């Protein structure tokens, strides 16, 4: 299955994308993580991306499209993948469709995890991550979070540099102007699935799996998978 995860920053795309990838046995491809890896490695791509990420703005379309197109040519994407954080603009959505069509494929579904604006800002400002395994945690009190360790690998939790309240508000504004139209793009093409993101992680996951299993069964019975 070829899927993309959409939703406001903080909606849970990363958490749910990782769970879905494990469930369906396909790779989870996060453009945000790819940019953060590039920043850590000190590459020219990382330096360019950092200028935009630090301000809560989107990296230019041509850069995001190039790294995704390159990533999708790798062997592990043969049977499908879950994109997380891409496409973030209608231009990116069109480029993805064009790349897929050129290889005789289609995006099977775009899954929107829906949360409110207030919930998005609140979640991002209180989000802490494990620098080792990427697990995310919600910690309302910084003093307590600074002493917290990852429950999976015991590393000390950190905060993403772009997870401040100020940057969160900017990222949300950017989302509403540039990424919200991507939701309509997929809705108009009959490929949108919307789930309520303001439930427990397990409930959101179950809702997504139920919808996506139906999509997969339909594709299989029509011979498209
Ligand atoms: P994320 O981890 O998905 O929240 O992404 C973190 C940041 O990386 C975003 O705020 C953008 O600055 C940048 N980014 C990630 N994916 C894209 C994309 N598809 N297009 C442009 N910028 C992106």
mmCIF file of C-alpha atoms in Angstrom, residues 80-210:
data_model
loop_
_atom_site.group_PDB
_atom_site.id
_atom_site.type_symbol
_atom_site.label_atom_id
_atom_site.label_comp_id
_atom_site.label_asym_id
_atom_site.label_seq_id
_atom_site.Cartn_x
_atom_site.Cartn_y
_atom_site.Cartn_z
ATOM 1 C CA UNK A 80 4.575 0.300 -0.647
ATOM 2 C CA UNK A 81 5.383 2.871 2.011
ATOM 3 C CA UNK A 82 3.916 5.357 4.448
ATOM 4 C CA UNK A 83 4.837 8.963 3.804
ATOM 5 C CA UNK A 84 4.751 11.203 6.854
ATOM 6 C CA UNK A 85 4.984 14.966 6.336
ATOM 7 C CA UNK A 86 4.884 14.766 2.542
ATOM 8 C CA UNK A 87 3.146 16.183 0.550
ATOM 9 C CA UNK A 88 2.787 19.453 2.431
ATOM 10 C CA UNK A 89 1.754 21.589 -0.536
ATOM 11 C CA UNK A 90 -0.475 20.992 -3.546
ATOM 12 C CA UNK A 91 2.623 21.290 -5.774
ATOM 13 C CA UNK A 92 4.191 18.412 -3.822
ATOM 14 C CA UNK A 93 0.979 16.372 -4.120
ATOM 15 C CA UNK A 94 0.944 16.876 -7.900
ATOM 16 C CA UNK A 95 4.644 15.948 -8.136
ATOM 17 C CA UNK A 96 4.007 12.783 -6.129
ATOM 18 C CA UNK A 97 1.106 11.796 -8.387
ATOM 19 C CA UNK A 98 3.246 12.436 -11.472
ATOM 20 C CA UNK A 99 6.129 10.338 -10.078
ATOM 21 C CA UNK A 100 3.729 7.516 -9.198
ATOM 22 C CA UNK A 101 1.940 7.603 -12.564
ATOM 23 C CA UNK A 102 5.274 7.427 -14.386
ATOM 24 C CA UNK A 103 5.826 4.020 -12.752
ATOM 25 C CA UNK A 104 2.204 2.874 -13.241
ATOM 26 C CA UNK A 105 1.204 3.353 -9.606
ATOM 27 C CA UNK A 106 -1.184 5.453 -7.544
ATOM 28 C CA UNK A 107 -1.342 6.707 -4.001
ATOM 29 C CA UNK A 108 -3.862 4.348 -2.380
ATOM 30 C CA UNK A 109 -4.982 6.613 0.478
ATOM 31 C CA UNK A 110 -4.221 9.850 2.288
ATOM 32 C CA UNK A 111 -4.985 9.545 5.998
ATOM 33 C CA UNK A 112 -5.762 12.755 7.841
ATOM 34 C CA UNK A 113 -5.409 12.618 11.626
ATOM 35 C CA UNK A 114 -7.613 15.506 12.704
ATOM 36 C CA UNK A 115 -6.952 17.594 15.830
ATOM 37 C CA UNK A 116 -7.940 21.172 16.671
ATOM 38 C CA UNK A 117 -5.630 24.206 16.425
ATOM 39 C CA UNK A 118 -5.435 24.573 20.231
ATOM 40 C CA UNK A 119 -4.616 20.896 20.676
ATOM 41 C CA UNK A 120 -1.841 21.143 18.056
ATOM 42 C CA UNK A 121 -0.065 24.059 19.751
ATOM 43 C CA UNK A 122 -0.463 22.534 23.208
ATOM 44 C CA UNK A 123 0.913 19.157 22.098
ATOM 45 C CA UNK A 124 3.931 20.606 20.291
ATOM 46 C CA UNK A 125 4.942 22.954 23.089
ATOM 47 C CA UNK A 126 4.925 19.986 25.514
ATOM 48 C CA UNK A 127 6.437 17.365 23.201
ATOM 49 C CA UNK A 128 9.700 15.694 24.249
ATOM 50 C CA UNK A 129 11.536 13.145 22.138
ATOM 51 C CA UNK A 130 14.043 10.378 22.650
ATOM 52 C CA UNK A 131 17.217 11.284 20.716
ATOM 53 C CA UNK A 132 18.019 7.572 20.298
ATOM 54 C CA UNK A 133 14.805 5.921 19.065
ATOM 55 C CA UNK A 134 12.591 8.925 18.240
ATOM 56 C CA UNK A 135 9.780 7.921 20.655
ATOM 57 C CA UNK A 136 7.732 10.970 21.641
ATOM 58 C CA UNK A 137 6.361 11.881 25.066
ATOM 59 C CA UNK A 138 3.969 14.503 26.332
ATOM 60 C CA UNK A 139 5.355 16.363 29.377
ATOM 61 C CA UNK A 140 3.459 19.351 30.697
ATOM 62 C CA UNK A 141 6.169 20.469 33.143
ATOM 63 C CA UNK A 142 9.684 21.137 31.737
ATOM 64 C CA UNK A 143 11.416 20.580 35.100
ATOM 65 C CA UNK A 144 9.939 17.109 35.219
ATOM 66 C CA UNK A 145 10.596 16.417 31.510
ATOM 67 C CA UNK A 146 14.286 17.295 31.821
ATOM 68 C CA UNK A 147 14.709 14.434 34.278
ATOM 69 C CA UNK A 148 12.631 12.012 32.186
ATOM 70 C CA UNK A 149 14.123 9.075 30.342
ATOM 71 C CA UNK A 150 12.844 7.133 27.357
ATOM 72 C CA UNK A 151 10.804 4.108 28.397
ATOM 73 C CA UNK A 152 12.169 2.154 25.418
ATOM 74 C CA UNK A 153 15.921 2.847 25.496
ATOM 75 C CA UNK A 154 16.453 4.874 28.702
ATOM 76 C CA UNK A 155 18.067 7.877 26.930
ATOM 77 C CA UNK A 156 17.482 11.340 28.419
ATOM 78 C CA UNK A 157 14.612 13.084 26.612
ATOM 79 C CA UNK A 158 15.230 16.282 24.625
ATOM 80 C CA UNK A 159 13.027 18.835 22.863
ATOM 81 C CA UNK A 160 13.143 19.484 19.121
ATOM 82 C CA UNK A 161 14.470 22.982 18.454
ATOM 83 C CA UNK A 162 11.344 23.793 16.450
ATOM 84 C CA UNK A 163 8.990 22.596 19.211
ATOM 85 C CA UNK A 164 8.639 25.965 20.986
ATOM 86 C CA UNK A 165 5.213 27.545 21.395
ATOM 87 C CA UNK A 166 6.188 30.437 19.093
ATOM 88 C CA UNK A 167 7.400 28.142 16.295
ATOM 89 C CA UNK A 168 4.388 25.889 16.849
ATOM 90 C CA UNK A 169 2.049 28.826 16.128
ATOM 91 C CA UNK A 170 4.011 29.671 12.982
ATOM 92 C CA UNK A 171 3.981 26.034 11.821
ATOM 93 C CA UNK A 172 0.251 25.880 12.398
ATOM 94 C CA UNK A 173 -0.287 29.075 10.364
ATOM 95 C CA UNK A 174 1.852 27.611 7.566
ATOM 96 C CA UNK A 175 -0.152 24.372 7.779
ATOM 97 C CA UNK A 176 -3.489 26.164 7.423
ATOM 98 C CA UNK A 177 -2.378 28.115 4.352
ATOM 99 C CA UNK A 178 -0.149 25.624 2.555
ATOM 100 C CA UNK A 179 -1.040 22.095 3.698
ATOM 101 C CA UNK A 180 -4.794 22.260 4.345
ATOM 102 C CA UNK A 181 -5.434 22.496 0.560
ATOM 103 C CA UNK A 182 -3.680 19.115 0.201
ATOM 104 C CA UNK A 183 -6.553 17.604 2.205
ATOM 105 C CA UNK A 184 -9.071 18.971 -0.320
ATOM 106 C CA UNK A 185 -6.818 17.733 -3.150
ATOM 107 C CA UNK A 186 -7.149 14.128 -1.953
ATOM 108 C CA UNK A 187 -10.793 14.512 -0.938
ATOM 109 C CA UNK A 188 -11.696 15.639 -4.466
ATOM 110 C CA UNK A 189 -9.916 12.549 -5.816
ATOM 111 C CA UNK A 190 -11.766 10.189 -3.440
ATOM 112 C CA UNK A 191 -8.641 9.109 -1.604
ATOM 113 C CA UNK A 192 -9.056 10.829 1.784
ATOM 114 C CA UNK A 193 -9.615 8.964 5.037
ATOM 115 C CA UNK A 194 -10.139 11.113 8.132
ATOM 116 C CA UNK A 195 -9.705 9.844 11.674
ATOM 117 C CA UNK A 196 -10.276 11.622 14.973
ATOM 118 C CA UNK A 197 -6.812 12.300 16.427
ATOM 119 C CA UNK A 198 -8.098 13.389 19.824
ATOM 120 C CA UNK A 199 -8.372 9.846 21.162
ATOM 121 C CA UNK A 200 -5.820 7.501 22.692
ATOM 122 C CA UNK A 201 -2.950 6.291 20.495
ATOM 123 C CA UNK A 202 -4.529 2.808 20.453
ATOM 124 C CA UNK A 203 -7.957 4.135 19.401
ATOM 125 C CA UNK A 204 -6.529 6.274 16.580
ATOM 126 C CA UNK A 205 -4.467 3.302 15.388
ATOM 127 C CA UNK A 206 -7.461 0.940 15.426
ATOM 128 C CA UNK A 207 -9.607 3.421 13.462
ATOM 129 C CA UNK A 208 -6.882 3.800 10.839
ATOM 130 C CA UNK A 209 -6.231 0.073 10.523
ATOM 131 C CA UNK A 210 -9.960 -0.646 10.090
#
